[in-house]
Short mmCIF file of C-alpha atoms and ligand atoms in Angstrom, two decimals:
data_model
loop_
_atom_site.label_atom_id
_atom_site.label_comp_id
_atom_site.label_asym_id
_atom_site.label_seq_id
_atom_site.Cartn_x
_atom_site.Cartn_y
_atom_site.Cartn_z
CA MET K 8 -9.19 -9.08 34.54
CA THR K 9 -6.86 -8.48 31.60
CA ARG K 10 -8.20 -8.43 28.05
CA ARG K 11 -6.37 -11.69 27.43
CA GLN K 12 -8.18 -13.37 30.36
CA GLU K 13 -11.50 -11.93 29.23
CA ILE K 14 -11.08 -13.31 25.71
CA GLY K 15 -9.74 -16.59 27.10
CA ARG K 16 -12.89 -17.03 29.17
CA GLY K 17 -15.19 -16.22 26.27
CA LEU K 18 -13.34 -18.66 24.07
CA ALA K 19 -13.44 -21.42 26.69
CA SER K 20 -17.18 -21.03 27.19
CA VAL K 21 -17.85 -21.12 23.43
CA GLU K 22 -15.57 -24.16 23.05
CA GLU K 23 -17.58 -25.87 25.79
CA ARG K 24 -20.85 -25.07 23.97
CA ILE K 25 -19.42 -26.48 20.73
CA ARG K 26 -18.16 -29.58 22.50
CA ARG K 27 -21.59 -30.28 24.00
CA ALA K 28 -23.40 -29.62 20.74
CA CYS K 29 -21.05 -32.03 18.96
CA GLU K 30 -21.64 -34.64 21.62
CA GLU K 31 -25.41 -34.29 21.29
CA SER K 32 -25.36 -34.72 17.53
CA GLY K 33 -22.62 -37.36 17.43
CA ARG K 34 -20.22 -35.13 15.55
CA SER K 35 -16.50 -34.62 15.97
CA ARG K 36 -15.13 -31.23 17.01
CA GLN K 37 -12.55 -31.63 14.24
CA GLU K 38 -15.24 -31.25 11.58
CA ILE K 39 -15.89 -27.70 12.70
CA THR K 40 -13.90 -24.51 12.21
CA LEU K 41 -14.53 -21.71 14.66
CA VAL K 42 -14.27 -18.36 12.90
CA VAL K 43 -14.01 -15.63 15.52
CA VAL K 44 -15.71 -12.52 14.17
CA THR K 45 -13.48 -9.60 15.19
CA LYS K 46 -15.36 -6.72 13.53
CA TYR K 47 -15.14 -3.45 15.53
CA PHE K 48 -12.42 -4.96 17.74
CA PRO K 49 -8.76 -3.96 17.38
CA ALA K 50 -5.88 -5.85 15.75
CA SER K 51 -4.43 -6.41 19.25
CA ASP K 52 -7.45 -8.63 20.04
CA ILE K 53 -6.63 -10.73 16.97
CA ASP K 54 -3.08 -11.18 18.28
CA LEU K 55 -4.49 -12.32 21.64
CA LEU K 56 -6.80 -14.75 19.86
CA VAL K 57 -3.88 -16.20 17.90
CA ASP K 58 -1.99 -16.62 21.17
CA LEU K 59 -4.99 -18.51 22.50
CA GLY K 60 -4.95 -20.88 19.53
CA VAL K 61 -7.47 -19.28 17.15
CA ARG K 62 -6.52 -19.49 13.47
CA ALA K 63 -9.58 -18.11 11.66
CA VAL K 64 -10.98 -14.61 12.07
CA GLY K 65 -13.97 -12.96 10.41
CA GLU K 66 -14.48 -9.36 9.31
CA ASN K 67 -17.47 -7.72 7.67
CA LYS K 68 -16.33 -4.36 6.30
CA ASP K 69 -13.52 -3.90 3.80
CA GLN K 70 -12.54 -0.45 5.00
CA GLU K 71 -12.06 -1.65 8.55
CA ALA K 72 -10.59 -5.03 7.68
CA ARG K 73 -7.91 -4.09 5.16
CA THR K 74 -6.05 -1.76 7.54
CA LYS K 75 -6.65 -3.87 10.64
CA ILE K 76 -5.43 -7.11 9.10
CA ALA K 77 -2.24 -5.41 7.96
CA ASP K 78 -1.63 -4.43 11.61
CA VAL K 79 -1.91 -7.96 12.98
CA ALA K 80 1.51 -9.12 14.16
CA ALA K 81 0.54 -12.76 13.60
CA ARG K 82 -0.74 -11.99 10.06
CA ASP K 83 0.89 -15.07 8.54
CA ARG K 84 -0.76 -17.35 11.08
CA ILE K 85 -4.39 -16.38 10.46
CA GLU K 86 -6.95 -17.23 7.86
CA VAL K 87 -9.13 -14.22 7.06
CA HIS K 88 -12.84 -14.79 6.42
CA PHE K 89 -14.91 -11.99 4.93
CA VAL K 90 -18.45 -12.49 6.21
CA GLY K 91 -20.29 -9.23 5.45
CA GLN K 92 -22.28 -8.03 2.48
CA LEU K 93 -19.85 -7.02 -0.21
CA GLN K 94 -20.18 -4.34 -2.88
CA SER K 95 -18.60 -5.25 -6.21
CA ASN K 96 -16.35 -2.17 -6.11
CA LYS K 97 -14.75 -3.45 -2.89
CA ALA K 98 -14.17 -6.95 -4.25
CA ALA K 99 -10.68 -6.26 -5.60
CA SER K 100 -9.55 -5.03 -2.19
CA VAL K 101 -11.07 -8.01 -0.35
CA ALA K 102 -9.47 -10.42 -2.83
CA ARG K 103 -6.08 -9.17 -1.66
CA TYR K 104 -6.35 -10.31 1.94
CA ALA K 105 -9.32 -12.66 2.33
CA ASP K 106 -8.89 -16.43 2.25
CA VAL K 107 -12.62 -17.10 2.31
CA VAL K 108 -15.55 -14.90 1.23
CA HIS K 109 -18.78 -16.12 2.86
CA SER K 110 -21.17 -13.67 1.22
CA VAL K 111 -21.11 -14.38 -2.52
CA ASP K 112 -24.64 -13.77 -3.78
CA ARG K 113 -24.52 -12.55 -7.36
CA ALA K 114 -22.74 -13.22 -10.64
CA ARG K 115 -21.36 -9.68 -10.81
CA LEU K 116 -19.60 -10.16 -7.50
CA VAL K 117 -18.13 -13.48 -8.70
CA ARG K 118 -16.67 -11.68 -11.72
CA ALA K 119 -15.29 -8.85 -9.59
CA LEU K 120 -13.67 -11.24 -7.12
CA ASP K 121 -12.31 -13.33 -9.96
CA ARG K 122 -10.60 -10.26 -11.48
CA GLY K 123 -9.37 -9.27 -8.02
CA VAL K 124 -7.74 -12.66 -7.44
CA HIS K 125 -6.01 -12.37 -10.81
CA ARG K 126 -4.78 -8.80 -10.21
CA ALA K 127 -3.59 -9.54 -6.69
CA ASP K 128 -1.58 -12.47 -8.04
CA ARG K 129 -3.30 -14.87 -5.71
CA ALA K 130 -3.14 -18.52 -6.70
CA GLU K 131 -6.06 -19.88 -8.68
CA GLY K 132 -8.33 -21.48 -6.07
CA GLY K 133 -6.49 -19.58 -3.33
CA VAL K 134 -9.65 -17.74 -2.37
CA THR K 135 -12.65 -19.83 -1.36
CA ALA K 136 -16.18 -18.57 -2.04
CA LEU K 137 -19.31 -19.58 -0.18
CA ILE K 138 -22.71 -18.88 -1.66
CA GLN K 139 -24.87 -16.96 0.77
CA VAL K 140 -28.38 -18.37 0.82
CA SER K 141 -31.35 -16.27 1.83
CA LEU K 142 -33.64 -18.27 4.12
CA ASP K 143 -37.20 -17.04 4.64
CA GLY K 144 -37.33 -13.68 6.34
CA ALA K 145 -33.64 -13.00 5.90
CA GLU K 146 -34.07 -10.68 2.89
CA GLY K 147 -32.23 -7.41 3.02
CA ARG K 148 -29.24 -9.12 4.61
CA GLY K 149 -27.99 -10.55 1.35
CA GLY K 150 -28.15 -14.00 -0.12
CA VAL K 151 -29.81 -15.75 -3.04
CA PRO K 152 -32.98 -17.83 -2.80
CA PRO K 153 -32.24 -21.59 -2.71
CA GLY K 154 -33.43 -21.98 -6.31
CA ASP K 155 -30.71 -19.65 -7.59
CA VAL K 156 -27.86 -21.53 -5.91
CA PRO K 157 -27.07 -24.00 -8.75
CA ALA K 158 -26.52 -21.33 -11.43
CA LEU K 159 -24.38 -19.18 -9.16
CA ALA K 160 -22.41 -22.24 -8.05
CA ASP K 161 -21.60 -22.98 -11.69
CA ASP K 162 -20.37 -19.39 -12.12
CA VAL K 163 -18.07 -19.73 -9.11
CA ALA K 164 -16.80 -23.13 -10.25
CA ALA K 165 -15.89 -21.63 -13.65
CA SER K 166 -13.95 -18.78 -12.03
CA ARG K 167 -10.56 -18.56 -10.28
CA LEU K 168 -12.37 -18.89 -6.95
CA ARG K 169 -12.70 -22.24 -5.21
CA LEU K 170 -16.34 -23.16 -4.58
CA GLY K 171 -16.41 -24.00 -0.87
CA GLY K 172 -20.10 -24.43 -0.12
CA VAL K 173 -22.93 -22.38 1.38
CA MET K 174 -23.51 -19.82 4.11
CA ALA K 175 -26.57 -18.36 5.80
CA VAL K 176 -27.66 -16.09 8.58
CA ALA K 177 -30.75 -17.35 10.43
CA PRO K 178 -33.82 -15.09 10.09
CA LEU K 179 -34.07 -12.69 13.05
CA ASP K 180 -37.54 -13.77 14.11
CA GLY K 181 -37.63 -17.26 12.63
CA ASP K 182 -36.92 -20.73 13.93
CA PRO K 183 -33.16 -21.40 13.60
CA ASP K 184 -33.75 -25.16 13.39
CA ARG K 185 -35.97 -24.75 10.39
CA ALA K 186 -33.61 -22.30 8.73
CA PHE K 187 -30.47 -24.38 9.26
CA GLY K 188 -32.36 -27.55 8.29
CA ARG K 189 -33.22 -25.89 5.00
CA LEU K 190 -29.59 -24.81 4.51
CA GLU K 191 -28.47 -28.38 5.09
CA GLU K 192 -30.82 -29.51 2.28
CA VAL K 193 -29.48 -26.80 -0.04
CA SER K 194 -25.95 -27.97 0.76
CA HIS K 195 -26.88 -31.58 0.05
CA GLU K 196 -28.31 -30.64 -3.37
CA LEU K 197 -25.26 -28.54 -4.20
CA ARG K 198 -22.92 -31.41 -3.41
CA GLY K 199 -24.82 -33.51 -5.98
CA SER K 200 -23.26 -31.40 -8.75
CA HIS K 201 -20.21 -30.03 -6.89
CA PRO K 202 -19.00 -32.76 -4.51
CA GLY K 203 -16.16 -30.63 -3.15
CA ALA K 204 -18.47 -27.84 -2.01
CA SER K 205 -18.99 -29.34 1.43
CA TRP K 206 -18.71 -26.35 3.73
CA ILE K 207 -21.73 -25.05 5.61
CA SER K 208 -21.18 -21.70 7.33
CA ALA K 209 -23.97 -21.20 9.85
CA GLY K 210 -24.41 -20.31 13.48
CA MET K 211 -23.44 -17.25 15.49
CA SER K 212 -23.28 -16.47 19.22
CA ALA K 213 -27.01 -16.96 19.77
CA ASP K 214 -27.68 -20.06 17.71
CA LEU K 215 -24.48 -22.07 17.23
CA GLU K 216 -25.94 -25.23 18.83
CA HIS K 217 -28.69 -25.35 16.21
CA ALA K 218 -26.10 -24.92 13.45
CA VAL K 219 -23.94 -27.77 14.79
CA ALA K 220 -27.04 -29.98 14.89
CA HIS K 221 -27.60 -29.25 11.19
CA GLY K 222 -24.14 -30.00 9.91
CA ALA K 223 -22.38 -26.63 10.11
CA THR K 224 -18.68 -26.89 9.29
CA HIS K 225 -17.95 -23.21 10.06
CA LEU K 226 -19.34 -21.21 12.99
CA ARG K 227 -19.04 -17.41 12.93
CA VAL K 228 -18.95 -16.28 16.54
CA GLY K 229 -18.25 -12.74 17.74
CA SER K 230 -19.87 -11.32 20.87
CA ALA K 231 -19.92 -14.55 22.89
CA ILE K 232 -16.10 -14.49 22.75
CA LEU K 233 -15.13 -10.82 22.51
CA GLY K 234 -18.00 -9.20 24.41
CA SER K 235 -20.59 -6.78 23.11
CA ARG K 236 -19.38 -4.70 20.22
CA PRO K 237 -18.69 -1.01 20.67
CA PRO K 238 -21.36 1.14 18.96
CA HIS K 239 -20.95 1.31 15.21
CA ARG K 240 -18.74 4.18 14.11
C1 LIG X 325 -21.24 -10.07 13.22
C2 LIG X 325 -21.50 -11.30 12.47
C3 LIG X 325 -21.42 -12.56 13.10
C4 LIG X 325 -21.13 -12.73 14.58
O1 LIG X 325 -22.25 -12.37 15.32
P1 LIG X 325 -22.32 -12.58 16.91
O2 LIG X 325 -23.76 -12.54 17.21
O3 LIG X 325 -21.55 -11.46 17.52
O4 LIG X 325 -21.72 -13.89 17.22
C5 LIG X 325 -21.63 -13.67 12.31
N1 LIG X 325 -21.93 -13.59 11.00
C6 LIG X 325 -22.01 -12.40 10.36
C7 LIG X 325 -22.35 -12.38 8.92
C8 LIG X 325 -21.80 -11.23 11.08
O5 LIG X 325 -21.89 -10.06 10.43
#
């Protein structure tokens, strides 16, 4: 099997899972963006994905992403989503190539991204920020507690970033339904004060059905499409 066929199969099986999950919760596939997480995989895989119709890819390390994205032949046809924990000193670099940052979890990072957008001459609102929410047990993987979301949302809304909504990673040993249910509530509250912040980034290879059931608008799926990741270098 060629790499293209391998990725095509992975993509088809994930699309089928999304289609069924949508059917079960009475949602439309159009409401959901599939972000294929390409971390550790080469730029050539991104080109294959684009050929197969994918338009959004996710990366989680600046050092890897900034060189890889520049090598993608179809660069102008992809939307780049930064999904990993982000140090403030890498924010200026990420602001140059990312269209969406899913992991905004502190005011300092908002300020650093805001300056980065300005310096990179990106349009105001050209980079969308999602507030990463820490759901019980998920500490250490970034995110703010639900109670801190409103203040941070106001910071983002006052910056050059566009406030897109919320993101979470389900706790490793917890119940994904409970976690994504809680995230859906946090999103609902946020939309009370920021009606445009309607995105919910939730769900990965193992739990995307639960995320669709709880209103996810963005799924971040890696291994179920690309295969198991090579060991971390
Ligand atoms: C790697 C990663 C994913 C994708 O995980 P899979 O289990 O491979 O689907 C999603 N979200 C984040 C934040 C990641 O770092």
